[in-house]
C-alpha cells in the first residue's frame, strides 16, 4: 500500500526536527575543554552530530522536492545516505571507545569504496532502466555487507576494550551500554533495508528509529560527565576525607603488597600471555582491587600499561642479546600478536622493534 504524500511530508518534517535537535544537542551539550585526554571523545561527538545534521539536510531536500524523484532514484539516494549515516555512526563509536582500530587507515575500505560502489551502481541503473530491480538488489547487498562489517568491527573492538576496562581502577564505569548501542544500530540498519523492500512496514521502522537515536545521543552525551564525576570522586566523600583515605590506603598497599609485586616482577612471570589482573593478583597473594589500587596510586599506571611495559623492557634485552625473529620475541614476552607487540613497543620506546635492534647493535 502506497503511503500518501502528506504522510510522507509529515514524517519528513518530524524527522527534520528530530535530527536537527539531536545533532545540535550532540555538538554543543557538555562538550569538554580542549584537553588532550578528551580528543577522541570530542571527535566522536562531532562525528555523531555531523551524522544527524546530514540526515537533517537530506530530509529537508526530500520535503522540498519529492516530486522530482522517481521510485528508483528515491531508493538509490536513500540507501546511499543511509550507508553514509551508518558509517559516520560507526566512526563515532570507534572514536568513543578510543579504539586501536586505525580509523584513518581504514578510511578508504570503510567509507569511500562502499559508498562509491553504491553511487556507481545507482548511475548504471539510471542508464539501464530495464534492470532497475537487479540494481536495487545490488544496492541492498552492498548495504548489507557494509553493515555486517561495521557491526563485526565495533563488536570486536568493544570486547577488547571491555576486557581492558576490567583492569582499570575506575571499574565502576559501566560500558555495557556501548555494546547494546552496537546491536541496536546494526538492527536499525538492517530494518531500514527491509523497510525499503517492504514499504508496508516502513511506518513501524519510522516509529522505532527515533527511540534508538534518542537512546544513542543520551548515552553518548551522558558518558563523559559520569566519567569525570567518578574520576574526581564526586560520588564519594568530600575531597578532604577522600585525600586522607587515599593516603592511608596508599601506605597500607605499599606495605602489604609492594614486596610481593617486586618479587613477581623479578621472577619475570609477566611473560605469560593473556594475563588478567585477577590471575596476577592471585599469584601475588592479594585480590585484583588491591593490586589495581597499588598500581594506580603507587606507580600511576593501569594494569595493562604496567604489564606491557614490563614485557617490552624484557623484549629490549632479548632483541639485543639473542638473534631471534621479532615475532618470536613478542611471543617470548607474552604478546603473541605481532601488531600488538609492535604497537606497545613503540608506545614504550618511541621506536619499532626492528629499528631498536639495528640502532643498539650499531652502538656495540
Short mmCIF file of C-alpha atoms in Angstrom, two decimals:
data_model
loop_
_atom_site.label_atom_id
_atom_site.label_comp_id
_atom_site.label_asym_id
_atom_site.label_seq_id
_atom_site.Cartn_x
_atom_site.Cartn_y
_atom_site.Cartn_z
CA UNK A 1 0.00 0.00 0.00
CA UNK A 2 1.43 3.36 -1.05
CA UNK A 3 1.90 5.92 1.70
CA UNK A 4 0.03 9.20 0.95
CA UNK A 5 2.06 12.25 0.02
CA UNK A 6 1.06 14.26 3.07
CA UNK A 7 2.01 11.37 5.34
CA UNK A 8 5.45 11.35 3.74
CA UNK A 9 5.68 15.10 4.20
CA UNK A 10 4.65 14.93 7.85
CA UNK A 11 7.21 12.18 8.53
CA UNK A 12 9.95 14.18 6.80
CA UNK A 13 9.16 17.29 8.84
CA UNK A 14 9.13 15.26 12.05
CA UNK A 15 12.48 13.75 11.16
CA UNK A 16 13.93 17.15 10.26
CA UNK A 17 13.05 18.42 13.72
CA UNK A 18 14.30 15.25 15.42
CA UNK A 19 17.62 15.05 13.56
CA UNK A 20 18.29 18.78 13.93
CA UNK A 21 17.68 18.67 17.69
CA UNK A 22 19.81 15.55 18.17
CA UNK A 23 22.62 16.95 16.02
CA UNK A 24 22.76 20.29 17.81
CA UNK A 25 22.39 18.64 21.21
CA UNK A 26 25.27 16.26 20.45
CA UNK A 27 27.52 19.04 19.15
CA UNK A 28 27.01 21.61 21.90
CA UNK A 29 25.87 19.99 25.18
CA UNK A 30 28.58 19.06 27.69
CA UNK A 31 31.47 19.34 25.24
CA UNK A 32 34.72 19.04 27.26
CA UNK A 33 37.56 21.54 27.23
CA UNK A 34 40.39 21.26 24.75
CA UNK A 35 42.44 18.88 26.89
CA UNK A 36 44.38 16.22 25.00
CA UNK A 37 42.80 13.46 27.08
CA UNK A 38 39.38 14.13 25.52
CA UNK A 39 40.45 14.38 21.86
CA UNK A 40 38.87 11.07 20.82
CA UNK A 41 35.68 11.84 22.73
CA UNK A 42 35.33 15.23 21.05
CA UNK A 43 35.86 13.61 17.64
CA UNK A 44 33.16 11.08 18.48
CA UNK A 45 30.68 13.79 19.42
CA UNK A 46 31.43 15.90 16.34
CA UNK A 47 31.15 12.90 14.02
CA UNK A 48 27.84 11.80 15.55
CA UNK A 49 26.47 15.34 15.48
CA UNK A 50 27.53 15.67 11.85
CA UNK A 51 25.73 12.43 11.02
CA UNK A 52 22.45 13.76 12.41
CA UNK A 53 22.84 17.09 10.60
CA UNK A 54 23.49 15.19 7.37
CA UNK A 55 20.17 13.40 7.83
CA UNK A 56 18.52 16.74 8.62
CA UNK A 57 19.66 18.15 5.28
CA UNK A 58 18.56 15.02 3.44
CA UNK A 59 15.07 15.10 4.98
CA UNK A 60 14.72 18.78 4.10
CA UNK A 61 15.57 18.04 0.46
CA UNK A 62 13.05 15.20 0.38
CA UNK A 63 10.39 17.54 1.72
CA UNK A 64 11.10 20.28 -0.83
CA UNK A 65 11.48 18.20 -4.00
CA UNK A 66 9.72 14.86 -3.59
CA UNK A 67 8.00 15.15 -6.96
CA UNK A 68 11.32 15.09 -8.86
CA UNK A 69 12.30 11.66 -7.54
CA UNK A 70 11.05 8.52 -9.23
CA UNK A 71 10.91 5.28 -7.24
CA UNK A 72 14.35 4.02 -8.30
CA UNK A 73 16.19 7.30 -7.67
CA UNK A 74 14.48 7.65 -4.30
CA UNK A 75 15.56 4.12 -3.38
CA UNK A 76 19.10 4.74 -4.57
CA UNK A 77 19.56 8.04 -2.71
CA UNK A 78 18.05 6.63 0.46
CA UNK A 79 20.42 3.64 0.52
CA UNK A 80 23.47 5.84 -0.13
CA UNK A 81 22.54 8.35 2.57
CA UNK A 82 21.65 5.55 5.00
CA UNK A 83 25.02 3.90 4.41
CA UNK A 84 26.82 7.22 4.89
CA UNK A 85 24.85 7.82 8.09
CA UNK A 86 25.71 4.31 9.36
CA UNK A 87 29.38 4.81 8.52
CA UNK A 88 29.51 8.08 10.47
CA UNK A 89 27.85 6.34 13.43
CA UNK A 90 30.40 3.55 13.17
CA UNK A 91 33.29 6.02 13.10
CA UNK A 92 31.81 7.91 16.05
CA UNK A 93 31.63 4.70 18.07
CA UNK A 94 35.27 3.83 17.37
CA UNK A 95 36.31 7.32 18.47
CA UNK A 96 34.13 6.98 21.57
CA UNK A 97 35.93 3.90 22.87
CA UNK A 98 39.32 5.30 21.86
CA UNK A 99 39.89 2.22 19.77
CA UNK A 100 43.10 0.65 18.48
CA UNK A 101 41.31 0.27 15.15
CA UNK A 102 43.11 2.71 12.85
CA UNK A 103 40.22 4.83 11.59
CA UNK A 104 42.29 6.87 9.14
CA UNK A 105 43.99 3.76 7.77
CA UNK A 106 40.64 2.12 7.05
CA UNK A 107 39.01 5.29 5.73
CA UNK A 108 39.05 4.05 2.14
CA UNK A 109 37.86 0.49 2.74
CA UNK A 110 35.27 1.53 5.33
CA UNK A 111 33.90 4.63 3.65
CA UNK A 112 34.99 5.58 0.16
CA UNK A 113 34.85 2.17 -1.51
CA UNK A 114 31.33 1.03 -0.47
CA UNK A 115 29.80 4.48 -0.92
CA UNK A 116 31.48 4.94 -4.31
CA UNK A 117 30.30 1.46 -5.34
CA UNK A 118 26.70 2.35 -4.46
CA UNK A 119 26.94 5.60 -6.42
CA UNK A 120 28.26 3.73 -9.47
CA UNK A 121 25.52 1.08 -9.21
CA UNK A 122 22.89 3.79 -8.96
CA UNK A 123 24.20 5.63 -12.03
CA UNK A 124 24.31 2.42 -14.04
CA UNK A 125 20.69 1.81 -13.10
CA UNK A 126 19.77 5.24 -14.45
CA UNK A 127 21.22 4.30 -17.86
CA UNK A 128 19.72 0.81 -17.80
CA UNK A 129 16.14 1.26 -16.57
CA UNK A 130 15.18 -2.28 -17.58
CA UNK A 131 17.49 -3.60 -14.87
CA UNK A 132 16.26 -1.39 -12.02
CA UNK A 133 15.25 -4.35 -9.85
CA UNK A 134 18.63 -6.00 -10.31
CA UNK A 135 20.46 -2.82 -9.35
CA UNK A 136 18.22 -2.38 -6.30
CA UNK A 137 19.26 -5.86 -5.18
CA UNK A 138 22.90 -4.90 -5.76
CA UNK A 139 22.49 -1.77 -3.66
CA UNK A 140 20.94 -3.85 -0.91
CA UNK A 141 23.79 -6.38 -0.99
CA UNK A 142 26.43 -3.63 -0.65
CA UNK A 143 24.47 -2.03 2.17
CA UNK A 144 24.10 -5.38 3.97
CA UNK A 145 27.76 -6.33 3.54
CA UNK A 146 28.96 -2.97 4.82
CA UNK A 147 26.55 -3.06 7.76
CA UNK A 148 27.78 -6.52 8.76
CA UNK A 149 31.41 -5.41 8.58
CA UNK A 150 30.72 -2.33 10.69
CA UNK A 151 28.87 -4.44 13.24
CA UNK A 152 31.69 -7.00 13.41
CA UNK A 153 34.45 -4.41 13.83
CA UNK A 154 32.53 -2.46 16.50
CA UNK A 155 31.61 -5.61 18.43
CA UNK A 156 35.19 -6.92 18.38
CA UNK A 157 36.59 -3.56 19.46
CA UNK A 158 34.04 -3.35 22.26
CA UNK A 159 35.06 -6.80 23.53
CA UNK A 160 38.73 -5.77 23.57
CA UNK A 161 38.02 -2.50 25.37
CA UNK A 162 35.74 -4.27 27.85
CA UNK A 163 38.50 -6.75 28.74
CA UNK A 164 40.95 -3.91 29.27
CA UNK A 165 38.34 -1.95 31.24
CA UNK A 166 38.34 -4.67 33.90
CA UNK A 167 41.99 -3.85 34.57
CA UNK A 168 41.34 -0.20 35.39
CA UNK A 169 40.80 1.11 38.86
CA UNK A 170 37.78 3.12 37.67
CA UNK A 171 35.95 -0.15 37.07
CA UNK A 172 32.68 1.41 38.25
CA UNK A 173 32.30 2.94 34.81
CA UNK A 174 29.78 0.74 33.01
CA UNK A 175 30.36 0.40 29.27
CA UNK A 176 27.86 -2.41 28.70
CA UNK A 177 25.51 0.11 27.13
CA UNK A 178 28.04 0.59 24.32
CA UNK A 179 27.52 -2.97 23.14
CA UNK A 180 23.76 -2.54 23.41
CA UNK A 181 24.19 0.52 21.19
CA UNK A 182 26.17 -1.52 18.63
CA UNK A 183 23.45 -4.17 18.45
CA UNK A 184 20.65 -1.62 18.25
CA UNK A 185 22.40 0.31 15.48
CA UNK A 186 23.00 -2.86 13.50
CA UNK A 187 19.38 -3.95 13.93
CA UNK A 188 18.24 -0.48 12.87
CA UNK A 189 20.37 -0.58 9.73
CA UNK A 190 19.04 -3.99 8.70
CA UNK A 191 15.48 -2.89 9.48
CA UNK A 192 15.87 0.19 7.30
CA UNK A 193 16.93 -2.04 4.40
CA UNK A 194 13.99 -4.37 4.93
CA UNK A 195 11.67 -1.36 5.06
CA UNK A 196 12.94 -0.25 1.65
CA UNK A 197 11.91 -3.56 0.08
CA UNK A 198 8.71 -3.87 2.13
CA UNK A 199 7.07 -0.43 2.27
CA UNK A 200 4.22 -1.83 4.38
CA UNK A 201 6.49 -1.97 7.45
CA UNK A 202 8.09 1.42 6.81
CA UNK A 203 5.88 3.14 9.37
CA UNK A 204 6.95 0.63 12.04
CA UNK A 205 10.59 1.44 11.31
CA UNK A 206 9.86 5.18 11.38
CA UNK A 207 8.41 4.85 14.89
CA UNK A 208 11.20 2.63 16.26
CA UNK A 209 14.17 4.56 14.79
CA UNK A 210 13.70 7.77 16.83
CA UNK A 211 13.79 5.76 20.07
CA UNK A 212 17.17 4.29 19.11
CA UNK A 213 18.53 7.70 18.10
CA UNK A 214 17.42 9.34 21.35
CA UNK A 215 18.94 6.48 23.36
CA UNK A 216 22.18 6.80 21.40
CA UNK A 217 22.55 10.54 21.94
CA UNK A 218 21.52 10.36 25.59
CA UNK A 219 24.12 7.71 26.37
CA UNK A 220 26.96 9.34 24.42
CA UNK A 221 26.38 12.81 25.87
CA UNK A 222 26.00 11.42 29.40
CA UNK A 223 29.12 9.26 29.13
CA UNK A 224 31.75 11.94 29.71
CA UNK A 225 30.13 13.78 32.66
CA UNK A 226 29.70 10.46 34.50
CA UNK A 227 33.31 9.54 33.83
CA UNK A 228 34.52 12.91 35.13
CA UNK A 229 32.39 12.51 38.25
CA UNK A 230 33.90 9.13 39.01
CA UNK A 231 37.44 10.30 38.27
CA UNK A 232 37.05 13.31 40.55
CA UNK A 233 35.44 11.28 43.31
CA UNK A 234 32.26 13.35 43.38
CA UNK A 235 30.24 10.22 44.11
CA UNK A 236 32.22 9.54 47.28
CA UNK A 237 33.17 11.59 50.32
CA UNK A 238 34.39 15.17 50.39
CA UNK A 239 37.79 15.93 48.89
CA UNK A 240 39.48 16.25 52.29
CA UNK A 241 38.12 12.96 53.57
CA UNK A 242 38.92 11.27 50.31
CA UNK A 243 42.51 12.53 50.35
CA UNK A 244 43.03 11.20 53.87
CA UNK A 245 41.51 7.86 52.99
CA UNK A 246 43.61 7.58 49.85
CA UNK A 247 46.82 8.48 51.70
CA UNK A 248 46.13 5.86 54.35
CA UNK A 249 45.14 3.29 51.76
CA UNK A 250 48.23 4.00 49.69
CA UNK A 251 50.53 3.48 52.67
CA UNK A 252 48.81 0.22 53.55
CA UNK A 253 49.02 -1.02 49.99
CA UNK A 254 52.70 -0.22 49.68
CA UNK A 255 53.45 -2.05 52.90
CA UNK A 256 51.21 -5.01 52.11
CA UNK A 257 51.87 -5.92 48.50
CA UNK A 258 54.85 -3.84 47.37
CA UNK A 259 57.36 -6.60 48.16
CA UNK A 260 55.18 -9.29 46.57
CA UNK A 261 54.86 -7.24 43.38
CA UNK A 262 58.62 -6.71 43.21
CA UNK A 263 59.25 -10.44 43.70
CA UNK A 264 56.74 -11.30 40.98
CA UNK A 265 58.48 -8.92 38.59
CA UNK A 266 61.93 -10.31 39.36
CA UNK A 267 60.69 -13.81 38.54
CA UNK A 268 59.55 -12.49 35.13
CA UNK A 269 56.14 -14.08 35.49
CA UNK A 270 54.73 -11.31 33.31
CA UNK A 271 55.96 -13.12 30.19
CA UNK A 272 52.94 -15.41 30.16
CA UNK A 273 50.38 -14.44 27.51
CA UNK A 274 46.81 -13.31 28.26
CA UNK A 275 47.35 -12.50 31.92
CA UNK A 276 44.38 -10.91 33.64
CA UNK A 277 44.60 -8.69 36.68
CA UNK A 278 42.69 -11.28 38.73
CA UNK A 279 45.18 -14.00 37.80
CA UNK A 280 48.19 -11.82 38.62
CA UNK A 281 46.63 -10.74 41.92
CA UNK A 282 46.22 -14.38 42.94
CA UNK A 283 49.86 -15.11 42.06
CA UNK A 284 50.98 -12.14 44.14
CA UNK A 285 48.78 -13.10 47.08
CA UNK A 286 46.16 -10.34 47.05
CA UNK A 287 42.97 -9.51 45.18
CA UNK A 288 42.55 -7.56 41.97
CA UNK A 289 41.08 -4.49 43.71
CA UNK A 290 44.14 -4.01 45.94
CA UNK A 291 46.53 -4.71 43.07
CA UNK A 292 44.73 -2.20 40.85
CA UNK A 293 44.80 0.42 43.62
CA UNK A 294 48.51 -0.18 44.19
CA UNK A 295 49.37 0.24 40.50
CA UNK A 296 47.20 3.34 40.12
CA UNK A 297 48.23 5.08 43.34
CA UNK A 298 51.86 3.98 43.73
CA UNK A 299 53.05 3.55 40.15
CA UNK A 300 50.48 5.83 38.46
CA UNK A 301 49.74 3.29 35.72
CA UNK A 302 46.92 0.97 34.78
CA UNK A 303 47.42 -2.77 34.98
CA UNK A 304 47.63 -3.19 31.20
CA UNK A 305 50.23 -0.43 30.80
CA UNK A 306 52.31 -1.77 33.70
CA UNK A 307 52.20 -5.34 32.39
CA UNK A 308 53.09 -4.48 28.80
CA UNK A 309 55.83 -2.05 29.86
CA UNK A 310 57.50 -4.91 31.77
CA UNK A 311 57.17 -7.11 28.72
CA UNK A 312 58.67 -4.50 26.41
CA UNK A 313 61.61 -3.93 28.75
CA UNK A 314 62.31 -7.65 28.69
CA UNK A 315 61.94 -7.72 24.90
CA UNK A 316 64.58 -4.98 24.60
CA UNK A 317 67.07 -7.28 26.34
CA UNK A 318 66.13 -10.20 24.08
CA UNK A 319 66.41 -8.12 20.90
CA UNK A 320 69.96 -7.12 21.78
CA UNK A 321 71.29 -10.40 23.20
CA UNK A 322 69.50 -13.00 21.08
CA UNK A 323 69.30 -13.27 17.31
CA UNK A 324 65.67 -14.41 17.00
CA UNK A 325 62.82 -13.06 14.82
CA UNK A 326 60.82 -10.08 16.04
CA UNK A 327 57.63 -12.18 16.12
CA UNK A 328 59.25 -14.79 18.35
CA UNK A 329 60.42 -12.06 20.71
CA UNK A 330 56.83 -10.92 21.16
CA UNK A 331 55.75 -14.48 21.88
CA UNK A 332 58.57 -14.91 24.42
CA UNK A 333 57.46 -11.89 26.43
CA UNK A 334 53.74 -12.66 26.36
CA UNK A 335 52.48 -10.55 23.43
CA UNK A 336 51.99 -13.12 20.67
CA UNK A 337 50.17 -10.83 18.23
CA UNK A 338 52.86 -9.10 16.17
CA UNK A 339 50.71 -5.98 15.64
CA UNK A 340 50.12 -5.52 19.39
CA UNK A 341 53.77 -6.19 20.16
CA UNK A 342 54.97 -3.56 17.67
CA UNK A 343 52.34 -1.08 18.86
CA UNK A 344 53.24 -1.47 22.54
CA UNK A 345 56.96 -1.41 21.76
CA UNK A 346 56.56 1.95 20.02
CA UNK A 347 54.38 3.30 22.86
CA UNK A 348 57.05 2.43 25.44
CA UNK A 349 60.24 3.15 23.49
CA UNK A 350 59.18 5.56 20.76
CA UNK A 351 60.54 3.33 18.00
CA UNK A 352 59.89 -0.01 16.34
CA UNK A 353 61.50 -3.32 17.48
CA UNK A 354 63.46 -3.68 14.23
CA UNK A 355 64.84 -0.14 14.36
CA UNK A 356 65.70 -0.53 18.04
CA UNK A 357 67.66 -3.72 17.36
CA UNK A 358 69.56 -2.12 14.48
CA UNK A 359 70.46 1.01 16.43
CA UNK A 360 71.57 -0.88 19.52
CA UNK A 361 73.75 -3.26 17.51
CA UNK A 362 75.39 -0.30 15.77
CA UNK A 363 76.36 1.07 19.19
CA UNK A 364 78.08 -2.17 20.17
#
